[in-house]
XYZ file of C-alpha atoms in Angstrom:
358
model
C 0.000 0.000 0.000
C 1.232 3.493 -0.844
C 2.447 5.556 2.095
C 1.541 9.248 2.391
C 3.099 11.830 4.660
C 0.807 14.615 5.861
C 2.445 17.754 7.225
C 0.292 18.745 10.214
C 0.515 22.410 11.205
C -0.681 22.959 14.760
C -2.388 26.225 15.648
C -3.913 28.308 18.375
C -6.899 28.184 20.733
C -10.005 26.548 19.217
C -8.112 26.094 15.955
C -5.851 23.541 17.639
C -8.772 21.793 19.330
C -10.545 21.363 15.997
C -7.355 20.159 14.321
C -7.163 17.307 16.826
C -10.761 16.371 16.010
C -9.973 16.340 12.300
C -6.952 14.112 12.860
C -9.223 11.531 14.481
C -10.906 10.846 11.121
C -7.481 10.395 9.474
C -6.503 7.505 11.751
C -4.962 4.846 9.446
C -6.709 2.096 11.412
C -10.030 3.748 10.590
C -9.617 4.804 6.965
C -7.365 2.008 5.715
C -4.882 4.468 4.207
C -1.213 4.383 5.197
C -0.646 7.931 6.433
C 2.173 9.288 8.553
C 1.902 12.603 10.361
C 4.762 15.105 10.463
C 3.900 17.782 13.025
C 4.998 21.409 13.168
C 4.001 23.758 15.983
C 2.709 26.931 14.342
C 1.238 28.360 17.534
C 1.830 32.072 18.027
C 4.183 31.342 20.904
C 6.399 29.059 18.828
C 6.334 31.309 15.758
C 7.636 34.092 17.957
C 10.220 31.830 19.583
C 11.562 30.668 16.215
C 11.069 34.019 14.445
C 8.825 32.214 11.927
C 11.475 29.618 11.053
C 9.013 26.869 11.977
C 6.646 28.215 9.315
C 9.354 28.079 6.651
C 10.228 24.520 7.760
C 6.575 23.447 7.488
C 6.315 24.924 3.994
C 9.447 23.088 2.869
C 8.088 19.820 4.265
C 4.773 20.340 2.469
C 6.532 20.998 -0.807
C 8.552 17.797 -0.353
C 5.667 15.520 0.659
C 2.766 17.153 -1.188
C 0.142 17.314 1.582
C -0.554 19.694 4.445
C -3.288 19.955 7.081
C -3.366 23.252 8.943
C -5.116 24.527 12.061
C -6.327 28.099 12.424
C -3.662 30.403 13.860
C -3.609 33.797 15.572
C -2.411 36.777 13.561
C -1.031 39.371 16.008
C -1.946 42.982 15.359
C 1.315 44.376 16.729
C 3.443 45.977 13.964
C 6.711 44.149 13.472
C 5.421 40.945 15.098
C 5.474 37.567 13.331
C 2.261 38.287 11.420
C 0.188 35.624 9.709
C 1.887 32.378 8.661
C -0.365 32.054 5.620
C 1.647 34.298 3.314
C 4.840 32.407 4.167
C 3.180 29.038 3.580
C 1.671 30.096 0.250
C 4.965 31.455 -1.000
C 6.885 28.466 0.330
C 4.860 25.933 -1.648
C 4.252 28.233 -4.635
C 0.529 28.059 -3.867
C -1.503 29.988 -6.408
C -5.151 28.955 -5.986
C -7.506 28.739 -2.999
C -10.760 26.810 -3.410
C -13.692 27.133 -1.005
C -16.978 25.384 -1.755
C -20.249 26.223 -0.107
C -22.708 23.344 -0.152
C -26.123 22.729 1.337
C -25.957 21.432 4.889
C -28.850 18.963 5.169
C -31.759 20.101 7.335
C -30.260 23.591 7.650
C -32.219 26.346 5.893
C -29.858 28.343 3.678
C -30.038 32.086 3.051
C -32.000 33.262 -0.010
C -33.049 29.707 -0.877
C -29.639 28.718 -2.267
C -29.235 24.942 -2.549
C -26.789 24.174 -5.377
C -23.078 24.188 -4.446
C -20.939 27.247 -5.147
C -17.135 27.114 -5.424
C -15.014 30.250 -5.170
C -11.644 29.838 -6.901
C -9.414 32.752 -5.925
C -5.827 33.828 -6.211
C -3.732 32.773 -3.228
C -1.087 35.465 -3.734
C -0.630 39.021 -5.035
C -3.402 41.595 -5.564
C -4.245 43.593 -2.408
C -2.275 41.286 -0.090
C 1.395 42.145 0.162
C 0.892 45.366 -1.806
C 3.267 48.252 -1.145
C 1.529 51.016 0.817
C 2.588 54.498 1.846
C 1.260 57.946 2.690
C 2.306 61.433 1.672
C 1.325 64.836 3.010
C -0.143 65.907 6.320
C -3.523 66.674 7.853
C -6.502 66.726 5.527
C -4.100 66.828 2.580
C -2.573 63.460 3.515
C -2.895 60.911 0.716
C -2.555 57.130 0.997
C -1.195 55.073 -1.901
C -0.990 51.393 -2.681
C 0.612 49.490 -5.540
C -0.740 46.040 -6.360
C 0.254 43.427 -8.902
C -1.056 40.242 -10.439
C 0.615 37.978 -12.973
C -0.669 36.218 -16.044
C 0.622 32.926 -14.629
C -1.557 33.232 -11.527
C -4.549 34.426 -13.568
C -4.156 31.433 -15.859
C -3.992 29.043 -12.922
C -7.167 30.471 -11.384
C -9.074 30.488 -14.661
C -7.984 27.006 -15.713
C -8.784 25.422 -12.351
C -12.142 27.189 -12.248
C -13.144 25.455 -15.460
C -11.707 22.144 -14.225
C -13.766 22.495 -11.048
C -16.879 23.418 -13.020
C -16.516 20.347 -15.217
C -16.131 18.170 -12.120
C -19.206 19.732 -10.458
C -21.253 19.932 -13.667
C -21.423 23.627 -12.889
C -21.280 26.961 -14.682
C -18.276 29.300 -14.498
C -19.846 32.518 -13.307
C -18.721 35.990 -12.267
C -15.308 37.572 -12.597
C -13.422 40.814 -11.895
C -14.404 44.437 -12.547
C -12.848 44.281 -16.000
C -14.763 47.254 -17.407
C -13.379 49.722 -14.856
C -9.906 48.127 -14.763
C -9.265 46.626 -18.224
C -5.477 46.478 -17.798
C -5.192 45.140 -14.246
C -8.406 43.192 -13.587
C -8.876 42.624 -17.294
C -5.945 40.194 -17.230
C -8.001 37.669 -15.258
C -10.940 38.159 -17.630
C -8.646 37.490 -20.613
C -7.541 34.202 -19.076
C -11.131 33.256 -18.257
C -12.079 33.815 -21.900
C -9.081 31.772 -23.025
C -9.951 28.862 -20.727
C -13.543 28.971 -21.945
C -12.312 28.106 -25.441
C -10.469 25.055 -24.089
C -13.467 23.907 -22.034
C -16.193 24.243 -24.631
C -18.388 21.749 -22.743
C -18.506 23.986 -19.629
C -21.121 26.718 -19.347
C -19.615 30.197 -19.045
C -21.321 33.374 -17.887
C -18.882 36.187 -17.010
C -20.191 38.931 -14.729
C -18.654 41.963 -13.036
C -17.835 41.378 -9.382
C -20.537 43.734 -8.080
C -23.154 42.039 -10.249
C -21.862 38.685 -9.009
C -22.640 39.619 -5.402
C -26.125 40.807 -6.321
C -26.983 37.834 -8.526
C -25.841 35.329 -5.901
C -28.891 36.210 -3.852
C -31.119 35.190 -6.763
C -29.467 31.870 -7.545
C -30.643 28.521 -6.256
C -30.733 25.624 -8.674
C -27.518 25.722 -10.690
C -24.028 24.900 -9.335
C -21.580 27.759 -9.809
C -17.806 28.213 -9.878
C -16.585 31.781 -9.426
C -13.005 32.734 -10.368
C -11.797 35.791 -8.465
C -8.934 38.083 -7.599
C -7.347 37.554 -4.189
C -9.283 40.043 -2.057
C -12.521 39.721 -4.044
C -12.381 35.974 -3.491
C -11.567 36.333 0.191
C -14.687 38.427 0.800
C -16.832 36.442 -1.616
C -16.017 33.051 -0.117
C -16.995 34.188 3.398
C -20.341 35.359 2.028
C -20.909 32.154 0.058
C -20.135 29.854 2.989
C -22.406 31.800 5.328
C -25.198 31.662 2.744
C -25.340 27.910 3.349
C -25.754 28.303 7.112
C -22.305 28.413 8.705
C -18.747 29.318 7.766
C -17.789 26.215 9.761
C -19.607 23.980 7.276
C -17.030 23.839 4.480
C -13.323 23.370 3.894
C -10.628 25.505 2.277
C -7.900 24.106 0.013
C -4.686 25.799 -1.151
C -3.188 24.345 -4.340
C 0.175 24.555 -6.083
C 0.658 23.495 -9.709
C 3.464 22.539 -12.063
C 3.943 24.057 -15.522
C 1.364 21.632 -16.962
C -1.234 22.742 -14.375
C -1.004 19.448 -12.463
C -1.501 19.739 -8.705
C 1.798 19.300 -6.855
C 0.967 20.396 -3.302
C -2.291 20.538 -1.337
C -2.864 22.320 1.970
C -6.290 21.757 3.525
C -7.683 23.847 6.365
C -10.838 25.407 7.784
C -11.791 28.878 6.502
C -12.680 30.128 9.986
C -10.410 31.588 12.653
C -9.339 30.554 16.139
C -12.675 31.475 17.835
C -11.155 32.484 21.206
C -14.611 32.833 22.748
C -15.197 29.098 22.259
C -11.763 27.943 23.410
C -11.845 25.159 25.992
C -15.636 24.823 25.952
C -15.930 21.799 23.625
C -18.771 23.433 21.678
C -17.150 24.550 18.383
C -18.231 22.972 15.098
C -15.498 20.627 13.733
C -17.197 20.146 10.336
C -14.796 22.351 8.381
C -11.685 20.589 9.679
C -13.253 17.175 9.162
C -14.279 18.030 5.602
C -10.815 19.480 4.971
C -9.416 16.036 5.743
C -11.862 14.484 3.282
C -10.931 16.965 0.573
C -7.207 16.328 1.032
C -7.701 12.581 0.647
C -9.184 13.051 -2.850
C -5.766 14.224 -4.031
C -4.073 10.954 -2.972
C -5.487 9.358 -6.136
C -5.968 5.876 -4.670
C -9.100 3.763 -4.335
C -8.692 3.482 -0.558
C -8.297 7.228 -0.104
C -11.275 7.979 -2.353
C -13.477 5.612 -0.345
C -12.279 7.132 2.925
C -13.007 10.621 1.606
C -16.502 9.609 0.547
C -17.122 8.016 3.944
C -16.091 11.226 5.729
C -18.249 13.465 3.552
C -21.324 11.250 3.795
C -20.951 10.551 7.517
C -20.522 14.238 8.342
C -23.611 15.339 6.437
C -25.678 12.371 7.607
C -24.860 13.199 11.222
C -26.358 16.661 10.709
C -29.450 15.179 9.037
C -29.975 12.875 12.008
C -29.887 15.817 14.395
C -26.344 15.562 15.720
C -25.442 19.242 15.461
C -23.321 21.731 17.318
C -24.781 24.965 18.683
C -24.054 27.060 15.574
C -26.397 24.762 13.627
C -29.090 24.847 16.291
C -28.076 21.663 18.099
C -26.672 20.607 21.449
C -23.869 18.216 20.459
C -20.388 18.954 21.754
C -17.357 19.093 19.480
C -16.254 15.598 20.476
C -19.817 14.220 20.317
C -20.090 15.299 16.703
C -16.750 13.732 15.749
C -17.673 10.535 17.609
C -20.841 10.280 15.530
C -18.962 10.871 12.276
C -16.443 8.149 13.155
C -19.203 5.708 14.133
C -20.853 6.154 10.762
C -17.530 5.950 8.915
C -16.729 2.612 10.496
C -20.054 1.184 9.387
C -19.778 2.476 5.838
C -16.195 1.380 5.279
C -16.886 -2.076 6.731
C -19.975 -2.549 4.525
C -18.234 -1.267 1.408
C -15.314 -3.580 2.094
C -17.605 -6.597 2.301
C -19.260 -5.648 -1.001
C -16.080 -5.026 -2.965
């Protein structure tokens, strides 16, 4: 059996607690996949102690082994502090695309009647994040400036994967940047979207300006969508999309790196939510996002055993919600560990039955 090394990046507060719950569903004895965990402590305390060297080491390990599983971490607001590890990790693995998919959580009423899944495929680097900023002048005459950049390579990666994702989901590629106001800068992504559309003639394509995309999302319900986006547009858009389905804790986030032929080389799976300090130590936070992140990562192993394990995690998680095992954010009373226990119980049954039928 193939052996896979998963680089586990520990985090802070509730983020670390939920990571441990997610690791429970990756137990090799449960899923029948030979996985080995390589742990790195990315807690704020250790990032400060190592001056972020631990983050660079984790990125190098991910690039070598191909798979990462990250907990939510604290980003300090103090200027000159260690900052967020995410930028270092993305640069370290050459990550270019972040994918977040909102999907209907069974028995949970979504906002605006949306039921079909929606994937946001956004840039992982450049754009507003990491832009050079400065101010000139004083008083009411003070002016703030910012210089941003995007590259055709990143735009091509976003556009191409958006169409790949749409084909996989039987969805429509929808939305896009504000290419009419910014034809040179934002228009670059639109150019690559148009180019990918020619290569994916079987995929429906409906480009929209970003402001129209937000408005039209509230009127959509029956058709799956994939939305390619600039970095900050996608960051804001994905939070909206996930909440439209009932909870930001109900879906996973995946960072992808590609080779020159657009093949995935490195995958980092995580939850899109933060460290939730108000829930720390109370055993009430929703572990769905971390559990589903594990399932999503397994699909990139490309083995029958990993695919079955991924399916078992997805189905067991959603079935648990249907049967009323829900944490407080979904209107239930289950604790964090109770929910994971129920997911594992269902996984065991499914995997045992499927094994006997194979």
